[in-house]
Coordinates of C-alpha atoms and ligand atoms in Angstrom, one line a residue:
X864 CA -21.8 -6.6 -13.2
X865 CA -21.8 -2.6 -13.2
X866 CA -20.8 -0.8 -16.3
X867 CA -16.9 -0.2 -16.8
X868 CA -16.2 -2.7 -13.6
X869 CA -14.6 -5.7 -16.0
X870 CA -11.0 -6.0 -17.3
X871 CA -11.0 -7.9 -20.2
X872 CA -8.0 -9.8 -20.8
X873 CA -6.5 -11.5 -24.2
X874 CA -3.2 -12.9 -22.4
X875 CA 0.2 -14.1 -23.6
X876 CA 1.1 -10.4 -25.1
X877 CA 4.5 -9.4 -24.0
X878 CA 5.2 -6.3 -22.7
X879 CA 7.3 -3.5 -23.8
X880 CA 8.4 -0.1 -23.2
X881 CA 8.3 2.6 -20.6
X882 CA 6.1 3.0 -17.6
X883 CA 6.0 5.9 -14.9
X884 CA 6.0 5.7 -11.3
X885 CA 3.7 8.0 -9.3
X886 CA 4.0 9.1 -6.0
X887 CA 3.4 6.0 -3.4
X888 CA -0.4 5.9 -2.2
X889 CA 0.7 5.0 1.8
X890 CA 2.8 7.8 1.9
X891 CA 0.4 10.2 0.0
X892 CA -2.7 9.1 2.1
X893 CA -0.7 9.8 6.1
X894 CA 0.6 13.4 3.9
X895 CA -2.6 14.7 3.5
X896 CA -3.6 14.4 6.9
X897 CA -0.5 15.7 8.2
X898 CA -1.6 19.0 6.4
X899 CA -4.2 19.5 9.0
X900 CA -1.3 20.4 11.5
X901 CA -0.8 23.7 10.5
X902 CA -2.8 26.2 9.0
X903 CA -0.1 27.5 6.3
X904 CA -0.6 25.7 2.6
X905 CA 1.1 21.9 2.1
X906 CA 2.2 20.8 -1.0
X907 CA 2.8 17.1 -2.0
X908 CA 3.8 16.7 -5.7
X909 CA 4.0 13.6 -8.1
X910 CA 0.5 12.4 -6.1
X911 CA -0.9 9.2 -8.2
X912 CA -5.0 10.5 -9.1
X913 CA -6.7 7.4 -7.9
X914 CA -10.0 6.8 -6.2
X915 CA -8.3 6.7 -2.3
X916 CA -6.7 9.8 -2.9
X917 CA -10.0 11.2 -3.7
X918 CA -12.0 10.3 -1.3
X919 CA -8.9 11.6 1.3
X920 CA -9.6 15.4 -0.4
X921 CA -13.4 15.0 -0.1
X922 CA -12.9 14.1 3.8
X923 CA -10.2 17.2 4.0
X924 CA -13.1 19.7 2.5
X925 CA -15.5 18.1 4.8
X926 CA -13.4 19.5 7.5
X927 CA -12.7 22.8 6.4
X928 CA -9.5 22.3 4.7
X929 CA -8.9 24.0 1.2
X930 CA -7.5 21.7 -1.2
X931 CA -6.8 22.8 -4.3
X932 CA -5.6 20.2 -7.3
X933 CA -3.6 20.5 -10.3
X934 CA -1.9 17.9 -12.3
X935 CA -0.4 15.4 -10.1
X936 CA 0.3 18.1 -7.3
X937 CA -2.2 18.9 -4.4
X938 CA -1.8 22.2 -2.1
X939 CA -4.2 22.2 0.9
X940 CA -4.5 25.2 2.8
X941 CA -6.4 25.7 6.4
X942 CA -6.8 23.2 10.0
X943 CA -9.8 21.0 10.3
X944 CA -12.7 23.2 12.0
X945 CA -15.3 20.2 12.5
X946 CA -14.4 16.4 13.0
X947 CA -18.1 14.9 11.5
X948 CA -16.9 13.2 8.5
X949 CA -19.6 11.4 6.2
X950 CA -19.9 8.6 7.2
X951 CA -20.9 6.8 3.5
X952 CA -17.1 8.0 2.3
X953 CA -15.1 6.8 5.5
X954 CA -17.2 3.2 5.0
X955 CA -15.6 2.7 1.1
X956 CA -11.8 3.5 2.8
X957 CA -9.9 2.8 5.2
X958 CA -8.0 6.0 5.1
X959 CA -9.9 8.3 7.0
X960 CA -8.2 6.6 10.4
X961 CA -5.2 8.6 9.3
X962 CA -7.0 11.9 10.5
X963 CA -7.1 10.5 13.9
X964 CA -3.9 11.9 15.2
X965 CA -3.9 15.3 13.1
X966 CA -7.3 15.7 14.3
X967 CA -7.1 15.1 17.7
X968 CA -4.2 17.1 18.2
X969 CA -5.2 20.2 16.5
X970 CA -9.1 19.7 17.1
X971 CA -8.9 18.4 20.0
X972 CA -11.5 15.7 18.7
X973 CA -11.9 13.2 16.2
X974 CA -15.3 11.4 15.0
X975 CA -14.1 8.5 12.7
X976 CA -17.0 5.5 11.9
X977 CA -14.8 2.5 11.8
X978 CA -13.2 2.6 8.3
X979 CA -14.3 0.2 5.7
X980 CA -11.2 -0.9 3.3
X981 CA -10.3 -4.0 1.5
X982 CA -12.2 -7.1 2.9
X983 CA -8.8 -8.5 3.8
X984 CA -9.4 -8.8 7.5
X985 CA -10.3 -7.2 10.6
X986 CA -8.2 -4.4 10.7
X987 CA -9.3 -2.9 14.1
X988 CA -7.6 0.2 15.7
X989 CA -7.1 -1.0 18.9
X990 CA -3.3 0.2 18.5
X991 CA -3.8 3.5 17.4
X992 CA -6.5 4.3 20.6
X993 CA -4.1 2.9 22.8
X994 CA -1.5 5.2 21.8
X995 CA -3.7 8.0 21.8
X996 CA -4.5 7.4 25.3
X997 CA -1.1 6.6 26.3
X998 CA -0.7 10.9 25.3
X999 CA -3.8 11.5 26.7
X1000 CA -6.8 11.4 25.0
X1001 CA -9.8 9.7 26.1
X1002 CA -11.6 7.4 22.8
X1003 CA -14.4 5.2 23.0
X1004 CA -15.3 2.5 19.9
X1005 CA -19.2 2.0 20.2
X1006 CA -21.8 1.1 17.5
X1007 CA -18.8 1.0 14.8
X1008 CA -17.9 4.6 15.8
X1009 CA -14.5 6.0 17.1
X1010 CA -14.7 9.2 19.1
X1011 CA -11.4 10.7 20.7
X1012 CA -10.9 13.6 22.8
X1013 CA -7.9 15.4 24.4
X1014 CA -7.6 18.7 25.9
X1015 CA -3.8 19.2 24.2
X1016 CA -2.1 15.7 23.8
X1017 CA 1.4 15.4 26.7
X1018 CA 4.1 13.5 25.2
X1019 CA 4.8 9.9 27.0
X1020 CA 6.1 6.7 26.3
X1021 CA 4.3 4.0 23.9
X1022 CA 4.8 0.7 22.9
X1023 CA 3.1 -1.0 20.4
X1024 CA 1.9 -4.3 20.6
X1025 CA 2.5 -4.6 16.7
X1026 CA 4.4 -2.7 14.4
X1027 CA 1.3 -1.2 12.6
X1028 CA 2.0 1.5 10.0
X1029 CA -1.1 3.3 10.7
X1030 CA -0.8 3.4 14.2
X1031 CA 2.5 4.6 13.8
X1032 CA 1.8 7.1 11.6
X1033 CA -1.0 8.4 13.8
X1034 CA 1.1 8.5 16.9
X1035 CA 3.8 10.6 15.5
X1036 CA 1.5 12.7 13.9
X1037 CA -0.3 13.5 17.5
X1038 CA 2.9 13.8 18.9
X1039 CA 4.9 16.1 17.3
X1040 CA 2.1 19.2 18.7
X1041 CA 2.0 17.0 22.2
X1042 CA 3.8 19.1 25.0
X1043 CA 7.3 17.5 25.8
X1044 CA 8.7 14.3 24.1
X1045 CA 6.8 10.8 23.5
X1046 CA 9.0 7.9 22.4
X1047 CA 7.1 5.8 19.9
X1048 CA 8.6 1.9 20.6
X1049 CA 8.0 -1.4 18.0
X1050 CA 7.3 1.0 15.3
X1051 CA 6.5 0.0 11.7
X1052 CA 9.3 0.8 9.3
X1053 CA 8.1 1.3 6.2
X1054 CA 9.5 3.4 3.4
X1055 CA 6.4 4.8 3.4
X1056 CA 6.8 6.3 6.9
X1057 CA 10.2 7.7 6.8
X1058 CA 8.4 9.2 3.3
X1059 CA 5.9 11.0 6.0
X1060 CA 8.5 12.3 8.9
X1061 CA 10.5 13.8 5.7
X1062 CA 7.4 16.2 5.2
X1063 CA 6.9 16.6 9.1
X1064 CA 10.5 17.7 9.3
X1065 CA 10.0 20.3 6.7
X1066 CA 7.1 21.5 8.5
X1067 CA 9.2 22.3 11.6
X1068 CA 8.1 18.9 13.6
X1069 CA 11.3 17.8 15.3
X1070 CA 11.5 13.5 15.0
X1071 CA 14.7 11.4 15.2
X1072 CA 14.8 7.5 14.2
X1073 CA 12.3 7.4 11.6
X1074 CA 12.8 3.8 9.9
X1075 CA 13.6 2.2 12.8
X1076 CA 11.9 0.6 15.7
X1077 CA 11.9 3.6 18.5
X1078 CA 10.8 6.7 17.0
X1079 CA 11.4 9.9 18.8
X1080 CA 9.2 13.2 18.6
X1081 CA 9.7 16.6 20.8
X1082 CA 6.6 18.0 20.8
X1083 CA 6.3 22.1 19.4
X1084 CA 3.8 24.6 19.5
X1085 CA 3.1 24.8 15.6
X1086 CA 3.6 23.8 12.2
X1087 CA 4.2 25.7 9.2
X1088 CA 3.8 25.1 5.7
X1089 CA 5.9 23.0 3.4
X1090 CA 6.6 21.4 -0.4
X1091 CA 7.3 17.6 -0.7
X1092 CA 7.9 14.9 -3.3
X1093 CA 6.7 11.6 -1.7
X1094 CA 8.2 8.6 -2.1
X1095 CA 7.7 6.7 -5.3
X1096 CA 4.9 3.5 -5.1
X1097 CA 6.8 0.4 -4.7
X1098 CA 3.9 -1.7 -5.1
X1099 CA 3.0 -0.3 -8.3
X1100 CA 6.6 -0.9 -9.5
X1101 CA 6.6 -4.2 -8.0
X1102 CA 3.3 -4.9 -9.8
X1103 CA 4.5 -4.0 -13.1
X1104 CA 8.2 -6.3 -12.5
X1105 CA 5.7 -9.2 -11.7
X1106 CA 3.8 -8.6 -15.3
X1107 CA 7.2 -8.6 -17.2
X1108 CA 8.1 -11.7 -15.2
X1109 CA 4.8 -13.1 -16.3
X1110 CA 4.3 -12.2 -20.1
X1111 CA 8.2 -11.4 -20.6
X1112 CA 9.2 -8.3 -22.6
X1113 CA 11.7 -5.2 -21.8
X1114 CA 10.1 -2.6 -19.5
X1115 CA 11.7 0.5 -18.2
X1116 CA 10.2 1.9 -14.7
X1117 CA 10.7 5.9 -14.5
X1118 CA 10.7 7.3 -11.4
X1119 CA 12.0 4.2 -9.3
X1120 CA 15.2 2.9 -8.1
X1121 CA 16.4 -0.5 -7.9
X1122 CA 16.7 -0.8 -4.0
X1123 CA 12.8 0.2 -3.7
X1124 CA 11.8 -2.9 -5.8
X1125 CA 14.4 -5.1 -4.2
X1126 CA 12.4 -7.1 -2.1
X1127 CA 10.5 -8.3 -5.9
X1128 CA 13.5 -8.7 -7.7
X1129 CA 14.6 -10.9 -5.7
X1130 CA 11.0 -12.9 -5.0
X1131 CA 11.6 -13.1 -8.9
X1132 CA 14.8 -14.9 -9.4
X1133 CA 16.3 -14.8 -12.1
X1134 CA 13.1 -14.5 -14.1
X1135 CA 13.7 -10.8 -15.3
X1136 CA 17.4 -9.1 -15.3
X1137 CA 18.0 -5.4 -14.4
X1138 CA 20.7 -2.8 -16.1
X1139 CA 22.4 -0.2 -14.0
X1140 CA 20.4 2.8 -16.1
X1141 CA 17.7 2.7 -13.9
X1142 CA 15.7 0.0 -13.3
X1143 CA 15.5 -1.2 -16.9
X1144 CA 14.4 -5.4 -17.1
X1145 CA 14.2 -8.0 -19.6
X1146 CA 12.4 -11.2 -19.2
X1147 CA 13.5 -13.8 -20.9
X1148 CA 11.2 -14.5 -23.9
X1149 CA 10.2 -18.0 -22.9
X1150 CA 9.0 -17.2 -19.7
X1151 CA 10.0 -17.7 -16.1
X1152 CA 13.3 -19.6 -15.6
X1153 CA 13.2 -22.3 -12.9
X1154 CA 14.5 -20.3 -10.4
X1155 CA 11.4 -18.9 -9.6
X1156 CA 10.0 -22.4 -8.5
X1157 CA 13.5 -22.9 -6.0
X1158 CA 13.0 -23.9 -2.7
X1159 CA 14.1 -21.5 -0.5
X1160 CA 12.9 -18.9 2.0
X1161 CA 13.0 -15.3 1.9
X1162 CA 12.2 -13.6 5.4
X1163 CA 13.4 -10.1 4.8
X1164 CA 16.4 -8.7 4.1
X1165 CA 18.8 -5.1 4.3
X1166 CA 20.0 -5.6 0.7
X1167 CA 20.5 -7.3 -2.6
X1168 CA 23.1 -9.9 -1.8
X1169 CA 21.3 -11.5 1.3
X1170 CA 18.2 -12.8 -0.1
X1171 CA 17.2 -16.0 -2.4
X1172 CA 14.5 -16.7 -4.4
X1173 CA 11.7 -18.1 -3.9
X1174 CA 9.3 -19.4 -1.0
X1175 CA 8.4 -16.4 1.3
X1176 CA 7.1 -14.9 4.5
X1177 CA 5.3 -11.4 4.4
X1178 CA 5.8 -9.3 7.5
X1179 CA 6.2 -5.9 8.5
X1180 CA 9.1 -4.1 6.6
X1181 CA 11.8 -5.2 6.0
X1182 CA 10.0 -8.7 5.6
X1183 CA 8.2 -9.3 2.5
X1184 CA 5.9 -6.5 1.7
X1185 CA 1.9 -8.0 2.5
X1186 CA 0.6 -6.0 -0.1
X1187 CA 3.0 -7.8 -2.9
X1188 CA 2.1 -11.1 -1.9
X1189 CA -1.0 -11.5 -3.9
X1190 CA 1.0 -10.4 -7.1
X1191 CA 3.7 -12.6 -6.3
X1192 CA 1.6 -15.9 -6.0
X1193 CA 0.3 -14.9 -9.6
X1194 CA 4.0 -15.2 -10.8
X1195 CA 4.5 -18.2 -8.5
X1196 CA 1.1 -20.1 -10.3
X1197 CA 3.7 -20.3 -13.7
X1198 CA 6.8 -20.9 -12.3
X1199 CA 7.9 -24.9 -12.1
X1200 CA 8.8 -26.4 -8.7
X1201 CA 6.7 -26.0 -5.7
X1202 CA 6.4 -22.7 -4.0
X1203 CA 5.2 -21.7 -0.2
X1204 CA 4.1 -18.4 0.7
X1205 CA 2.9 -17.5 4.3
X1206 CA 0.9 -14.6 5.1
X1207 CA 1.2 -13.4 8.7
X1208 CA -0.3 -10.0 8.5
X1209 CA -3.6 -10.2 7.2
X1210 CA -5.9 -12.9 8.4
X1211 CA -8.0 -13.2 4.7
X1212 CA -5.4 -12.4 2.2
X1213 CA -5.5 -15.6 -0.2
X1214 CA -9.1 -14.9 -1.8
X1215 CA -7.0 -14.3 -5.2
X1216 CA -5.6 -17.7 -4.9
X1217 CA -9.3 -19.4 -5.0
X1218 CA -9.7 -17.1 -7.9
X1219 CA -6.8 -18.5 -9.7
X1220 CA -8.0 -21.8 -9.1
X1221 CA -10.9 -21.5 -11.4
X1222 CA -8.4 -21.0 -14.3
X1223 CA -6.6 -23.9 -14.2
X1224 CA -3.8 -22.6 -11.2
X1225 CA -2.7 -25.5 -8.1
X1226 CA -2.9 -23.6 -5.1
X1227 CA -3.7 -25.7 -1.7
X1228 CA -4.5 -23.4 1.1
X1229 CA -4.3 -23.9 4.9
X1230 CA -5.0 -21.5 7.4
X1231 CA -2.0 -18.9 6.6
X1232 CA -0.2 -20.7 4.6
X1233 CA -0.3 -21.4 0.5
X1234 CA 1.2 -23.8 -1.3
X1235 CA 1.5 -23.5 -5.0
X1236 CA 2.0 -25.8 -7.9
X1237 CA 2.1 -26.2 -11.4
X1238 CA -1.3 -25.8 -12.7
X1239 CA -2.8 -26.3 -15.9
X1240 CA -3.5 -22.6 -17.0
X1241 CA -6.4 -21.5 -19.0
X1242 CA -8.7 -18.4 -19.9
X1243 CA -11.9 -17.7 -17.8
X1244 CA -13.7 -15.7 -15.5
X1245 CA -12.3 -14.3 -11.7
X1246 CA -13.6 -11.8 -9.3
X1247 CA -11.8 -9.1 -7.5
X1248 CA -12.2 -9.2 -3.9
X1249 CA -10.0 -6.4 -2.9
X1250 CA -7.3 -3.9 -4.4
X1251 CA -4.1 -5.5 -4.2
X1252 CA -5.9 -9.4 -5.3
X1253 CA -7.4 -7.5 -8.4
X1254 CA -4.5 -6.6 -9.4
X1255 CA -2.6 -9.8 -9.2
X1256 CA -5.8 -12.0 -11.0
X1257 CA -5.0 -9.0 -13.9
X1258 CA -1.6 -9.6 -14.2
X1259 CA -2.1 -13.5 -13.8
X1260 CA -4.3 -13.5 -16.9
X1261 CA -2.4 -11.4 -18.6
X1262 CA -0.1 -14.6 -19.0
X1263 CA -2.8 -16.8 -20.1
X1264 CA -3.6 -17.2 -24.0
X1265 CA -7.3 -16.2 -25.0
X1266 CA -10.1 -13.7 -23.2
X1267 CA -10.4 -14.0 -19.3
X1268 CA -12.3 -11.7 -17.6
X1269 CA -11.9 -10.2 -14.2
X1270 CA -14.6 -7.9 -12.2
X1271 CA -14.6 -5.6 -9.2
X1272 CA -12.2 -3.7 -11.7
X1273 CA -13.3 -0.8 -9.3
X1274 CA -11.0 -2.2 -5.8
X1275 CA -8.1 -1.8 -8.3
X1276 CA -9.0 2.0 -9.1
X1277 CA -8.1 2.6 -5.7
X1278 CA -4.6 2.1 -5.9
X1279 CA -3.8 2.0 -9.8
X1280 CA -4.0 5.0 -12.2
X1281 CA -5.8 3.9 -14.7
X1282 CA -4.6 0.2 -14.6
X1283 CA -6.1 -1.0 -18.2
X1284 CA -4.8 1.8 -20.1
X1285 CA -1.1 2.0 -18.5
X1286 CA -0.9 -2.3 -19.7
X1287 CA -1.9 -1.6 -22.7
X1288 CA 0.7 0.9 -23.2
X1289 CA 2.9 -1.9 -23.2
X1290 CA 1.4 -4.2 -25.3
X1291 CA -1.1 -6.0 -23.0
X1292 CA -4.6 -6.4 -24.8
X1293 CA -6.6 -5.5 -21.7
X1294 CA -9.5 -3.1 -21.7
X1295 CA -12.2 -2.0 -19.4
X1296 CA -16.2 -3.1 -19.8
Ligands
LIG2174 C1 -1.2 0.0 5.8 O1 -2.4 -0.4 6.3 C2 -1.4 0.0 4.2 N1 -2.4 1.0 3.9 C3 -1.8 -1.4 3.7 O2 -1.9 -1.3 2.3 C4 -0.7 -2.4 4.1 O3 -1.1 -3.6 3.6 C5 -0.5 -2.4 5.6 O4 -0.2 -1.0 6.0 C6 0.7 -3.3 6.0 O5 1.9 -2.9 5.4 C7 -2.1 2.3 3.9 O6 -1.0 2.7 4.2 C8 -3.2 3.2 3.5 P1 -1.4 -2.1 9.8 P2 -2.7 -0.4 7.9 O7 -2.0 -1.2 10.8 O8 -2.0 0.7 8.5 C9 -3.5 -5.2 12.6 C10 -2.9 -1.4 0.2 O9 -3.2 -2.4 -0.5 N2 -3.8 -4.1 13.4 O10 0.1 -2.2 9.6 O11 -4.1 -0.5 8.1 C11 -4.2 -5.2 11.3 O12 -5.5 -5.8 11.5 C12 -3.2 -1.5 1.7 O13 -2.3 -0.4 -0.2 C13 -4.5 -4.3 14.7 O14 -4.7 -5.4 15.1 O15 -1.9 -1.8 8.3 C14 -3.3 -6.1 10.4 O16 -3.6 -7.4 10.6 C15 -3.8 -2.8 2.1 N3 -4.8 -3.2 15.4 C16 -1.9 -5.7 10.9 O17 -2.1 -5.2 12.2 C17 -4.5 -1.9 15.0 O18 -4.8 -1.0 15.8 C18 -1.2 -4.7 10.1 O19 -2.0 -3.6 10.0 C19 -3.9 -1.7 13.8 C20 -3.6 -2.8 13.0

């Protein structure tokens, strides 16, 4: 166990008072790379300081990019001159595929070892080359290295075979210096994109139907410098609403609005209540109603008054959000009544759920599917296996009376400013060892 990699957890505290949210890590990560399209200075404010993000600024100076950093705002200044990356950072994140597209397009090159990342499945870029070839660039994959080269990218027609949010994040990067117009088709849909095209647009990139499923980009011959706020992290909000579900409490969440959490409201039932001044929730004291354990099925939806609680499908947005599941299921191990959750993005996304187990939790797993019952809860010890699991085996023993321990506390600094210290601001007893 490395020094300062184990949350240590006294459970069954409830939580109370006011919590910030931070600029959203997906739409962060695509910004910085964007940055490369032009040589004027980018600014993207409210950035959470995490360990992805810093890795991202240590691949921008390895470039040739100037980044300067102050606060929670980051200003990089200058195009990428080289494409050789170090290899030993791109392995710890997945991240470093975004520079594809900037890096082609402005570089004319791009060097990327395949990108390491949460052990959560495959996660090849198969969709990303293809759409890069489809505007002209020739990439190769051999000996876990990625190497693409175009001499200026030509705007064309792509579909994707899946709605991936890197791939389409990429692709419109590429395109919007391509000569003429490419039409991106089955794009992803993410908040976290449209959160990216707003800071393309204010760099001078002309894109219509960001959001949707057919993206649009005319291509133009440069980029200038801009100033954004990105959107805020919805799975950091969502993360904190499945806490208060858990331990109960009154939380308030600055910086988020209701509709950006929907999707975990309503996976939560009626365990935790929302005013209109902001996005202000009360659990109730003696934990999760039944509500939570209803049979039902949520498979996306456009707004609050469609969806029911309960058993649920991830997919690509506006489905369940993937990367909420794992915190979900940690609600889902207290509520009564049986609950299913599916998992249809990631191939490996359950290793939280044989965590659980080990503390007392009733999770049967088949292939993509998990079914969860009542369990008989009780303090111990789990690993972290990857960012968004460590964070939902922190928040499941943060419901659990005496010390549990969880390690691998490091996956969680990848996504969560300082995870331990923001609980115990509300009352958890959780500390770092
Ligand atoms: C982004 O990853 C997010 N990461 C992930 O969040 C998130 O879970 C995921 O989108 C889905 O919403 C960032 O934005 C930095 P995908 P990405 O391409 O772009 C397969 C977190 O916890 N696929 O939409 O890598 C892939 O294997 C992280 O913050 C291909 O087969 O996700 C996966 O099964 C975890 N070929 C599925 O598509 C490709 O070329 C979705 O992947 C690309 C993807």
């Amino acid at each position: 166990m490395t020094q300062g990699d184990t949350f240590v957890i006294n459970g069954g505290k409830e939580l109370i008072g006011k919590a910030e949210i931070y600029g959203a890590k997906n739409a962060v990560l695509p910004m910085l790379a964007a940055s490369l399209l032009t040589d004027e200075e980018v600014e993207i404010k409210n950035c959470p300081n995490i360990a992805d993000i810093q890795s991202m600024l240590i691949l921008l100076r390895e470039v040739g990019a100037n980044v300067y950093v102050s606060g929670r705002n980051i200003r990089v200044r200058g195009q990428a001159r080289t494409c050789d990356l170090s290899p030993q950072i791109e392995k710890v994140m997945r991240s470093s595929m975004f520079m594809l597209g900037a890096l082609v397009s402005t570089l004319g090159e791009a060097k990327i070892t395949m990108p390491g990342g949460c052990n959560i499945g495959k996660r090849p870029l198969d969709i990303h080359l293809a759409g890069l070839e489809r505007l002209g660039a020739v990439c190769e994959q051999k000996d876990g290295v990625v190497t693409c080269h175009a001499n200026g990218l030509v705007g064309n027609k792509v579909f994707m075979r899946y709605p991936s949010v890197g791939a389409t994040e990429n692709l419109i990067m590429a395109a919007t210096l391509a000569k003429g117009k490419t039409t991106l088709i089955n794009c992803a849909r993410e908040p976290e994109i449209v959160s990216l095209v707003e800071l393309l647009r204010a760099m001078g990139a002309n894109i219509v139907g960001e959001g949707t499923s057919v993206v649009e980009i005319e291509g133009v011959d440069k980029l200038h410098g801009a100033s954004v706020t990105p959107c805020a992290d919805r799975i950091v909000a969502g993360t904190y609403l499945c806490a208060l579900a858990i331990c109960g409490g009154e939380i308030c969440l600055d910086g988020i609005r209701k509709r950006e959490v929907a999707q975990t409201l309503f996976a939560l039932g009626k365990s935790v209540e929302t005013c209109d001044d902001g996005v202000f929730l009360r659990a109730r004291a003696n934990g999760l109603s039944k509500s939570v354990g209803r049979r039902s099925q949520i498979y996306g939806f456009d707004d609050l008054s469609e969806a029911v609680a309960c058993d649920l499908t991830t997919g690509p947005y506006p489905l369940f959000a993937t990367d909420m599941q794992p915190i979900i299921s940690a609600v889902k191990c207290f509520s009564t009544g049986i609950a299913k959750v599916k998992e249809t993005v990631f191939e490996n996304r359950f290793s939280h759920l044989v965590e659980m187990n080990k503390l007392g939790a009733n999770v049967r797993i088949s292939g993509d599917e998990a079914l969860i019952f009542r369990g008989d809860l009780h303090a111990g010890q789990m690993q972290a296996k990857d960012l968004r699991g460590g964070a939902a085996l922190a928040v499941f023993a943060m419901g659990i009376a005496g010390e549990s321990r969880v390690s691998g506390a490091k996956f969680v600094a990848r996504g969560y400013e300082d995870f331990a210290k923001s609980y115990r601001k509300l009352g958890a007893d959780i500390r770092l060892e």
